[in-house]
mmCIF file of C-alpha atoms in Angstrom:
data_model
loop_
_atom_site.group_PDB
_atom_site.id
_atom_site.type_symbol
_atom_site.label_atom_id
_atom_site.label_comp_id
_atom_site.label_asym_id
_atom_site.label_seq_id
_atom_site.Cartn_x
_atom_site.Cartn_y
_atom_site.Cartn_z
ATOM 1 C CA MET D 38 -1.308 -8.199 1.356
ATOM 2 C CA ILE D 39 0.909 -6.514 -1.243
ATOM 3 C CA GLY D 40 3.983 -8.452 -0.166
ATOM 4 C CA SER D 41 2.231 -11.808 -0.333
ATOM 5 C CA HIS D 42 0.931 -11.080 -3.833
ATOM 6 C CA CYS D 43 4.429 -10.059 -4.956
ATOM 7 C CA ALA D 44 5.868 -13.274 -3.516
ATOM 8 C CA GLU D 45 3.248 -15.407 -5.257
ATOM 9 C CA HIS D 46 3.679 -13.587 -8.574
ATOM 10 C CA PHE D 47 7.444 -13.989 -8.804
ATOM 11 C CA ALA D 48 7.514 -17.500 -7.335
ATOM 12 C CA LYS D 49 5.082 -18.692 -10.008
ATOM 13 C CA LYS D 50 7.565 -17.380 -12.573
ATOM 14 C CA LYS D 51 10.081 -19.888 -11.182
ATOM 15 C CA ASN D 52 12.063 -17.357 -9.184
ATOM 16 C CA LYS D 53 13.405 -18.246 -5.761
ATOM 17 C CA VAL D 54 11.553 -16.003 -3.315
ATOM 18 C CA VAL D 55 12.442 -15.249 0.295
ATOM 19 C CA VAL D 56 9.744 -13.637 2.452
ATOM 20 C CA ILE D 57 10.692 -11.838 5.666
ATOM 21 C CA ASP D 58 7.985 -10.922 8.176
ATOM 22 C CA ASN D 59 7.889 -10.647 11.952
ATOM 23 C CA LEU D 60 4.086 -11.168 12.085
ATOM 24 C CA LEU D 61 3.911 -8.047 14.260
ATOM 25 C CA ARG D 62 0.243 -7.340 13.610
ATOM 26 C CA SER D 63 -0.660 -10.749 14.995
ATOM 27 C CA THR D 64 1.369 -9.932 18.112
ATOM 28 C CA ILE D 65 -0.339 -6.555 18.552
ATOM 29 C CA PHE D 66 -3.908 -7.461 17.703
ATOM 30 C CA GLY D 67 -3.919 -11.160 18.614
ATOM 31 C CA SER D 68 -6.852 -13.168 17.314
ATOM 32 C CA LYS D 69 -8.456 -10.054 15.856
ATOM 33 C CA GLU D 70 -5.688 -9.857 13.252
ATOM 34 C CA LYS D 71 -5.938 -12.712 10.782
ATOM 35 C CA SER D 72 -4.422 -11.149 7.684
ATOM 36 C CA VAL D 73 -0.740 -11.711 8.464
ATOM 37 C CA GLU D 74 -1.183 -15.284 9.602
ATOM 38 C CA TYR D 75 -3.525 -16.098 6.724
ATOM 39 C CA ASN D 76 -1.180 -14.777 4.053
ATOM 40 C CA TRP D 77 1.816 -16.355 5.782
ATOM 41 C CA GLN D 78 0.155 -19.763 5.711
ATOM 42 C CA TYR D 79 -1.099 -19.184 2.166
ATOM 43 C CA LEU D 80 2.468 -18.681 0.968
ATOM 44 C CA ARG D 81 3.409 -22.073 2.400
ATOM 45 C CA THR D 82 1.347 -23.580 -0.428
ATOM 46 C CA ILE D 83 3.399 -21.819 -3.136
ATOM 47 C CA PRO D 84 6.505 -23.603 -4.458
ATOM 48 C CA ASN D 85 9.787 -21.649 -4.505
ATOM 49 C CA VAL D 86 8.854 -19.549 -1.441
ATOM 50 C CA LYS D 87 11.014 -19.544 1.690
ATOM 51 C CA LEU D 88 9.503 -17.976 4.816
ATOM 52 C CA LEU D 89 11.672 -16.328 7.482
ATOM 53 C CA LYS D 90 10.098 -14.948 10.635
ATOM 54 C CA LYS D 91 12.521 -12.091 11.189
ATOM 55 C CA ASP D 92 12.366 -8.361 11.917
ATOM 56 C CA VAL D 93 13.672 -5.627 9.596
ATOM 57 C CA ARG D 94 14.606 -3.604 12.683
ATOM 58 C CA ASP D 95 17.296 -6.167 13.488
ATOM 59 C CA ARG D 96 20.269 -4.962 11.421
ATOM 60 C CA SER D 97 22.484 -7.971 12.064
ATOM 61 C CA GLN D 98 19.747 -10.401 11.040
ATOM 62 C CA MET D 99 19.098 -8.500 7.816
ATOM 63 C CA MET D 100 22.794 -8.458 6.987
ATOM 64 C CA ARG D 101 23.166 -12.169 7.662
ATOM 65 C CA ILE D 102 20.126 -13.099 5.553
ATOM 66 C CA PHE D 103 21.105 -10.865 2.642
ATOM 67 C CA LEU D 104 24.704 -12.072 2.585
ATOM 68 C CA GLN D 105 23.400 -15.613 2.450
ATOM 69 C CA GLU D 106 20.662 -15.064 -0.154
ATOM 70 C CA LYS D 107 22.255 -12.271 -2.265
ATOM 71 C CA PRO D 108 18.905 -11.099 -3.695
ATOM 72 C CA ASP D 109 18.679 -9.624 -7.185
ATOM 73 C CA LEU D 110 15.413 -7.858 -6.327
ATOM 74 C CA VAL D 111 14.054 -6.543 -3.037
ATOM 75 C CA ILE D 112 10.444 -5.367 -2.850
ATOM 76 C CA HIS D 113 10.262 -3.629 0.497
ATOM 77 C CA THR D 114 6.672 -3.871 1.699
ATOM 78 C CA ALA D 115 7.531 -4.502 5.343
ATOM 79 C CA GLY D 116 6.137 -1.569 7.243
ATOM 80 C CA GLN D 117 3.761 -0.133 9.780
ATOM 81 C CA PRO D 118 0.856 1.091 7.598
ATOM 82 C CA GLY D 119 -1.578 2.712 10.056
ATOM 83 C CA VAL D 120 -1.902 6.424 10.848
ATOM 84 C CA LYS D 121 -3.715 5.719 14.130
ATOM 85 C CA TYR D 122 -1.000 3.310 15.284
ATOM 86 C CA SER D 123 1.691 5.881 14.449
ATOM 87 C CA LEU D 124 -0.023 8.504 16.599
ATOM 88 C CA GLU D 125 -0.216 6.096 19.512
ATOM 89 C CA ASN D 126 3.233 4.505 19.011
ATOM 90 C CA PRO D 127 5.486 7.010 17.205
ATOM 91 C CA LEU D 128 8.772 5.347 18.230
ATOM 92 C CA ASP D 129 7.692 1.910 17.000
ATOM 93 C CA ASP D 130 6.406 3.506 13.819
ATOM 94 C CA TYR D 131 9.753 5.215 13.175
ATOM 95 C CA GLU D 132 11.855 2.150 13.942
ATOM 96 C CA ILE D 133 9.809 -0.021 11.573
ATOM 97 C CA ASN D 134 9.388 2.381 8.660
ATOM 98 C CA ALA D 135 12.587 4.414 8.810
ATOM 99 C CA THR D 136 15.223 2.321 10.596
ATOM 100 C CA GLY D 137 13.880 -0.875 9.033
ATOM 101 C CA THR D 138 14.186 0.597 5.553
ATOM 102 C CA ILE D 139 17.787 1.746 5.885
ATOM 103 C CA ASN D 140 18.685 -1.634 7.409
ATOM 104 C CA VAL D 141 17.333 -3.381 4.316
ATOM 105 C CA LEU D 142 18.985 -0.916 1.934
ATOM 106 C CA GLU D 143 22.336 -1.309 3.644
ATOM 107 C CA ALA D 144 22.032 -5.086 3.615
ATOM 108 C CA LEU D 145 21.347 -5.019 -0.134
ATOM 109 C CA ARG D 146 24.260 -2.636 -0.734
ATOM 110 C CA LYS D 147 26.661 -4.896 1.162
ATOM 111 C CA SER D 148 25.393 -8.156 -0.362
ATOM 112 C CA ASN D 149 24.632 -7.189 -3.994
ATOM 113 C CA ASN D 150 24.980 -3.549 -4.965
ATOM 114 C CA LYS D 151 23.748 -4.388 -8.462
ATOM 115 C CA GLY D 152 20.429 -5.553 -7.051
ATOM 116 C CA THR D 153 17.162 -3.671 -7.528
ATOM 117 C CA PHE D 154 15.250 -2.099 -4.648
ATOM 118 C CA ILE D 155 11.559 -1.178 -4.834
ATOM 119 C CA PHE D 156 10.165 0.845 -1.946
ATOM 120 C CA THR D 157 6.429 1.023 -1.288
ATOM 121 C CA SER D 158 5.920 4.576 -0.101
ATOM 122 C CA THR D 159 2.630 6.422 0.386
ATOM 123 C CA ASN D 160 0.665 9.456 -0.725
ATOM 124 C CA LYS D 161 0.749 10.523 2.940
ATOM 125 C CA VAL D 162 4.181 12.068 2.282
ATOM 126 C CA TYR D 163 2.247 14.928 0.660
ATOM 127 C CA GLY D 164 0.274 15.308 3.878
ATOM 128 C CA ASN D 165 -1.898 18.320 4.499
ATOM 129 C CA ASN D 166 -0.535 20.179 1.446
ATOM 130 C CA VAL D 167 -3.092 18.280 -0.622
ATOM 131 C CA ASN D 168 -5.906 19.982 1.306
ATOM 132 C CA ALA D 169 -4.701 23.371 0.075
ATOM 133 C CA ILE D 170 -5.766 22.517 -3.490
ATOM 134 C CA ALA D 171 -9.061 24.120 -4.523
ATOM 135 C CA LEU D 172 -11.936 21.646 -4.811
ATOM 136 C CA LYS D 173 -15.251 21.364 -6.547
ATOM 137 C CA SER D 174 -18.188 19.874 -4.688
ATOM 138 C CA TYR D 175 -20.612 17.516 -6.376
ATOM 139 C CA PRO D 176 -23.616 15.705 -4.880
ATOM 140 C CA LYS D 177 -21.668 12.543 -4.006
ATOM 141 C CA ARG D 178 -18.003 13.494 -4.290
ATOM 142 C CA TYR D 179 -15.365 16.189 -4.251
ATOM 143 C CA GLY D 180 -12.929 16.773 -7.081
ATOM 144 C CA PHE D 181 -9.870 18.886 -7.771
ATOM 145 C CA LYS D 182 -10.857 22.198 -9.348
ATOM 146 C CA SER D 183 -7.915 22.867 -11.644
ATOM 147 C CA ILE D 184 -5.779 19.714 -11.811
ATOM 148 C CA LYS D 185 -6.456 16.063 -12.567
ATOM 149 C CA GLY D 186 -4.089 14.559 -10.045
ATOM 150 C CA ILE D 187 -0.992 14.912 -7.847
ATOM 151 C CA ASN D 188 2.289 14.452 -9.692
ATOM 152 C CA GLU D 189 5.763 13.700 -8.359
ATOM 153 C CA HIS D 190 6.755 17.393 -8.314
ATOM 154 C CA PHE D 191 4.082 18.242 -5.761
ATOM 155 C CA SER D 192 5.645 19.432 -2.511
ATOM 156 C CA VAL D 193 5.963 16.948 0.338
ATOM 157 C CA ASP D 194 4.533 18.303 3.573
ATOM 158 C CA LEU D 195 7.022 19.114 6.327
ATOM 159 C CA THR D 196 4.468 20.533 8.783
ATOM 160 C CA GLY D 197 1.161 18.715 8.292
ATOM 161 C CA HIS D 198 2.257 15.138 8.676
ATOM 162 C CA THR D 199 1.324 12.332 10.950
ATOM 163 C CA PRO D 200 4.212 10.282 12.402
ATOM 164 C CA TYR D 201 3.355 7.680 9.751
ATOM 165 C CA GLY D 202 3.892 10.244 6.978
ATOM 166 C CA VAL D 203 7.234 11.276 8.491
ATOM 167 C CA SER D 204 8.549 7.730 8.894
ATOM 168 C CA LYS D 205 7.517 6.702 5.388
ATOM 169 C CA LEU D 206 9.036 9.864 3.896
ATOM 170 C CA THR D 207 12.309 9.028 5.686
ATOM 171 C CA GLY D 208 12.426 5.598 4.032
ATOM 172 C CA ASP D 209 11.349 7.167 0.740
ATOM 173 C CA LEU D 210 14.281 9.618 0.814
ATOM 174 C CA TYR D 211 16.785 6.943 1.792
ATOM 175 C CA ALA D 212 15.690 4.829 -1.176
ATOM 176 C CA GLN D 213 16.334 7.790 -3.481
ATOM 177 C CA ASP D 214 19.629 8.652 -1.797
ATOM 178 C CA TYR D 215 21.030 5.105 -2.018
ATOM 179 C CA ALA D 216 20.467 5.301 -5.768
ATOM 180 C CA GLN D 217 22.298 8.598 -6.123
ATOM 181 C CA ILE D 218 25.159 7.945 -3.700
ATOM 182 C CA PHE D 219 25.689 4.190 -3.885
ATOM 183 C CA GLY D 220 24.303 3.367 -7.329
ATOM 184 C CA ILE D 221 21.511 1.052 -6.165
ATOM 185 C CA LYS D 222 18.849 0.690 -8.860
ATOM 186 C CA SER D 223 15.884 1.793 -6.797
ATOM 187 C CA ALA D 224 12.370 3.047 -7.375
ATOM 188 C CA VAL D 225 9.937 4.672 -4.971
ATOM 189 C CA PHE D 226 6.262 4.006 -5.588
ATOM 190 C CA ARG D 227 4.127 6.490 -3.658
ATOM 191 C CA MET D 228 0.961 4.477 -3.469
ATOM 192 C CA SER D 229 -2.590 5.629 -3.298
ATOM 193 C CA CYS D 230 -5.224 3.057 -2.233
ATOM 194 C CA ILE D 231 -4.123 -0.461 -3.152
ATOM 195 C CA TYR D 232 -6.636 -3.251 -2.698
ATOM 196 C CA GLY D 233 -7.106 -6.890 -3.606
ATOM 197 C CA ASP D 234 -8.062 -10.346 -2.478
ATOM 198 C CA ARG D 235 -6.512 -11.709 0.720
ATOM 199 C CA GLN D 236 -6.875 -8.238 2.230
ATOM 200 C CA PHE D 237 -8.265 -7.866 5.742
ATOM 201 C CA GLY D 238 -9.141 -4.211 6.138
ATOM 202 C CA PHE D 239 -9.317 -1.936 9.151
ATOM 203 C CA GLU D 240 -10.881 1.485 9.564
ATOM 204 C CA ASP D 241 -7.358 2.869 9.757
ATOM 205 C CA GLN D 242 -5.850 1.011 6.814
ATOM 206 C CA GLY D 243 -7.267 -0.988 3.914
ATOM 207 C CA TRP D 244 -10.563 0.884 3.985
ATOM 208 C CA LEU D 245 -11.957 -0.644 0.798
ATOM 209 C CA ALA D 246 -11.620 -4.144 2.221
ATOM 210 C CA TRP D 247 -12.961 -2.922 5.577
ATOM 211 C CA PHE D 248 -16.153 -1.651 3.925
ATOM 212 C CA VAL D 249 -16.506 -4.809 1.820
ATOM 213 C CA ILE D 250 -16.189 -7.047 4.894
ATOM 214 C CA ARG D 251 -18.653 -4.981 6.921
ATOM 215 C CA TYR D 252 -21.234 -5.153 4.141
ATOM 216 C CA PHE D 253 -20.733 -8.874 3.769
ATOM 217 C CA LEU D 254 -21.342 -9.284 7.516
ATOM 218 C CA GLY D 255 -24.255 -6.828 7.530
ATOM 219 C CA LYS D 256 -22.528 -4.668 10.136
ATOM 220 C CA SER D 257 -22.554 -0.893 10.395
ATOM 221 C CA VAL D 258 -19.864 1.347 8.939
ATOM 222 C CA THR D 259 -18.650 4.744 10.102
ATOM 223 C CA ILE D 260 -17.829 7.538 7.687
ATOM 224 C CA TYR D 261 -15.585 10.263 9.090
ATOM 225 C CA GLY D 262 -16.586 13.505 7.393
ATOM 226 C CA ASP D 263 -19.387 13.791 4.865
ATOM 227 C CA GLY D 264 -18.533 10.801 2.659
ATOM 228 C CA LYS D 265 -17.681 12.847 -0.423
ATOM 229 C CA GLN D 266 -13.928 12.309 0.018
ATOM 230 C CA VAL D 267 -12.348 10.667 -3.032
ATOM 231 C CA ARG D 268 -9.383 8.360 -3.627
ATOM 232 C CA ASP D 269 -7.972 6.729 -6.718
ATOM 233 C CA VAL D 270 -7.788 2.971 -6.226
ATOM 234 C CA LEU D 271 -5.540 0.332 -7.784
ATOM 235 C CA TRP D 272 -5.945 -3.445 -7.923
ATOM 236 C CA VAL D 273 -2.899 -5.185 -6.443
ATOM 237 C CA GLY D 274 -2.151 -7.095 -9.670
ATOM 238 C CA ASP D 275 -1.867 -3.817 -11.554
ATOM 239 C CA LEU D 276 0.594 -2.549 -8.943
ATOM 240 C CA ILE D 277 2.781 -5.624 -9.399
ATOM 241 C CA ASN D 278 2.689 -5.098 -13.152
ATOM 242 C CA ALA D 279 4.127 -1.617 -12.533
ATOM 243 C CA PHE D 280 6.917 -3.091 -10.376
ATOM 244 C CA GLU D 281 7.731 -5.585 -13.097
ATOM 245 C CA ALA D 282 7.724 -2.860 -15.732
ATOM 246 C CA PHE D 283 10.348 -0.993 -13.717
ATOM 247 C CA LEU D 284 12.549 -4.082 -13.687
ATOM 248 C CA GLY D 285 12.690 -3.955 -17.466
ATOM 249 C CA ARG D 286 13.799 -0.338 -17.625
ATOM 250 C CA ASP D 287 17.411 0.750 -17.955
ATOM 251 C CA PHE D 288 19.548 2.449 -15.324
ATOM 252 C CA ARG D 289 18.576 5.945 -16.351
ATOM 253 C CA TYR D 290 15.731 5.474 -13.905
ATOM 254 C CA LYS D 291 17.776 4.959 -10.738
ATOM 255 C CA GLY D 292 16.068 6.538 -7.760
ATOM 256 C CA GLU D 293 12.916 7.438 -9.652
ATOM 257 C CA VAL D 294 9.737 8.338 -7.800
ATOM 258 C CA PHE D 295 6.404 7.247 -9.223
ATOM 259 C CA ASN D 296 3.016 8.279 -7.932
ATOM 260 C CA ILE D 297 1.053 5.095 -8.369
ATOM 261 C CA GLY D 298 -2.652 4.443 -8.119
ATOM 262 C CA GLY D 299 -5.663 4.104 -10.333
ATOM 263 C CA GLY D 300 -5.309 7.683 -11.560
ATOM 264 C CA PRO D 301 -8.146 10.045 -12.536
ATOM 265 C CA LEU D 302 -10.068 7.327 -14.404
ATOM 266 C CA ASN D 303 -10.234 4.981 -11.403
ATOM 267 C CA THR D 304 -11.622 6.898 -8.449
ATOM 268 C CA VAL D 305 -14.382 6.351 -5.916
ATOM 269 C CA SER D 306 -15.912 8.341 -3.069
ATOM 270 C CA LEU D 307 -17.169 6.806 0.148
ATOM 271 C CA LEU D 308 -20.775 7.583 -0.773
ATOM 272 C CA GLU D 309 -20.282 5.919 -4.155
ATOM 273 C CA LEU D 310 -18.659 2.934 -2.482
ATOM 274 C CA VAL D 311 -21.687 2.513 -0.229
ATOM 275 C CA GLU D 312 -23.964 2.415 -3.289
ATOM 276 C CA VAL D 313 -21.797 -0.188 -5.014
ATOM 277 C CA LEU D 314 -21.662 -2.423 -1.936
ATOM 278 C CA GLU D 315 -25.416 -2.182 -1.414
ATOM 279 C CA LYS D 316 -25.776 -3.525 -4.935
ATOM 280 C CA TYR D 317 -23.198 -6.308 -4.535
ATOM 281 C CA SER D 318 -24.404 -7.424 -1.100
ATOM 282 C CA GLY D 319 -28.119 -6.917 -1.659
ATOM 283 C CA ARG D 320 -28.414 -5.256 1.746
ATOM 284 C CA LYS D 321 -28.245 -1.895 3.432
ATOM 285 C CA VAL D 322 -26.257 -1.465 6.618
ATOM 286 C CA ALA D 323 -26.331 1.322 9.167
ATOM 287 C CA VAL D 324 -24.066 4.172 8.054
ATOM 288 C CA LYS D 325 -22.865 6.350 10.905
ATOM 289 C CA TYR D 326 -21.017 9.634 10.605
ATOM 290 C CA GLY D 327 -18.167 10.949 12.701
ATOM 291 C CA PRO D 328 -16.038 14.114 12.668
ATOM 292 C CA TRP D 329 -13.335 14.626 10.058
ATOM 293 C CA ARG D 330 -10.103 12.973 11.103
ATOM 294 C CA ARG D 331 -7.035 15.153 11.548
ATOM 295 C CA PHE D 332 -4.978 15.516 8.340
ATOM 296 C CA ASP D 333 -7.460 13.444 6.317
ATOM 297 C CA GLN D 334 -7.227 14.427 2.661
ATOM 298 C CA LYS D 335 -10.624 15.283 1.158
ATOM 299 C CA VAL D 336 -9.344 14.289 -2.272
ATOM 300 C CA TYR D 337 -6.275 12.360 -3.288
ATOM 301 C CA VAL D 338 -5.888 11.304 -6.903
ATOM 302 C CA SER D 339 -2.540 10.231 -8.360
ATOM 303 C CA ASP D 340 -1.262 11.707 -11.596
ATOM 304 C CA ILE D 341 0.089 8.474 -13.099
ATOM 305 C CA SER D 342 1.285 9.993 -16.380
ATOM 306 C CA LYS D 343 4.968 9.487 -15.452
ATOM 307 C CA ALA D 344 4.467 5.766 -14.842
ATOM 308 C CA LYS D 345 2.503 5.502 -18.078
ATOM 309 C CA LYS D 346 5.277 7.187 -20.050
ATOM 310 C CA LEU D 347 8.437 5.715 -18.509
ATOM 311 C CA LEU D 348 7.108 2.261 -17.665
ATOM 312 C CA ASN D 349 4.644 1.830 -20.526
ATOM 313 C CA TRP D 350 2.081 0.852 -17.916
ATOM 314 C CA LYS D 351 -1.525 1.606 -17.083
ATOM 315 C CA PRO D 352 -4.210 0.124 -14.828
ATOM 316 C CA GLN D 353 -6.253 -2.697 -16.291
ATOM 317 C CA VAL D 354 -8.831 -3.390 -13.556
ATOM 318 C CA SER D 355 -11.606 -0.842 -12.985
ATOM 319 C CA PRO D 356 -12.781 -0.092 -9.432
ATOM 320 C CA TYR D 357 -16.096 -1.805 -10.050
ATOM 321 C CA GLU D 358 -14.488 -4.959 -11.429
ATOM 322 C CA GLY D 359 -11.956 -4.972 -8.596
ATOM 323 C CA LEU D 360 -14.589 -4.429 -5.913
ATOM 324 C CA ARG D 361 -16.611 -7.289 -7.356
ATOM 325 C CA ARG D 362 -13.529 -9.537 -7.204
ATOM 326 C CA LEU D 363 -12.855 -8.500 -3.614
ATOM 327 C CA TYR D 364 -16.472 -8.968 -2.541
ATOM 328 C CA ASP D 365 -16.567 -12.403 -4.175
ATOM 329 C CA TRP D 366 -13.350 -13.427 -2.384
ATOM 330 C CA VAL D 367 -14.734 -12.295 0.983
ATOM 331 C CA SER D 368 -17.991 -14.170 0.275
ATOM 332 C CA GLN D 369 -16.117 -17.350 -0.643
ATOM 333 C CA ASN D 370 -14.036 -17.126 2.545
ATOM 334 C CA GLY D 371 -16.746 -15.895 4.896
ATOM 335 C CA GLY D 372 -15.576 -18.102 7.726
ATOM 336 C CA LEU D 373 -12.476 -15.935 8.096
ATOM 337 C CA PHE D 374 -14.614 -12.950 9.003
ATOM 338 C CA LYS D 375 -17.470 -14.426 11.013
ATOM 339 C CA LYS D 376 -16.820 -14.848 14.720
#
């Protein structure tokens, strides 16, 4: 979803855009997975976009493509994004997120070492350390007791990870290292919950879209835990604005890490989300509860003050405006979700 929005954004600005995807999720999930195929076909309608069905794990293919295209900017969104999948398939997860990332970095270094590399990392690199922060409990949400959000100096977790957190942290560190050692202008964006239209959510990944789709269909949802867990959420267009802001910065910011999300002013709990979707859909659905999932963070809120200061950026779309946009898109494309 993020990659397709980036491609559309820069192509509409008359840039030549090359999109690389192996459509793996379609291969794994078959007809149940429509998001990759839908966005792939959607990009066919955008001028200036070239689609290549290739795999970032294939080093020789990446080198050949990069030497031919010589990209000025690489936004690396190709990845395995699910915690559950990483627990079930740790080797695949590592090869995609870690090996795939260094393959792309090396291809950029060999083809255009003055190019810019943006890596979409994750808040999961902070892992279970986040759960050590003291919390306050409110009727419908938790909140940090003494801080507003997690900044870039917060310690990454070396013991309380999932395989997904480990593989993404590996790519994250390589992106920083290639800036320091090889001079690549890179930035790491450790994302909180990014959402937007053309998103097909799962319980394991893209939970905002998952809840929106379930409410649209009138189907039950499952909350793992008590529903008071909180995340900061960011509309995909605001994320792309942050990427573009980085492009305009000078080389003092090589290898910078930015925690990126909606920040303290753009948060939502699961219980609050249910209330919003009841209002938007005009219906109640069955809400089931399950046990807390291992390593689930009760609260994650990004401290986005660094991005605000260095990039002169801030979110523009509130969660309630964004959720309305997403619900409207799902409603207008209901045939994609009804069996």
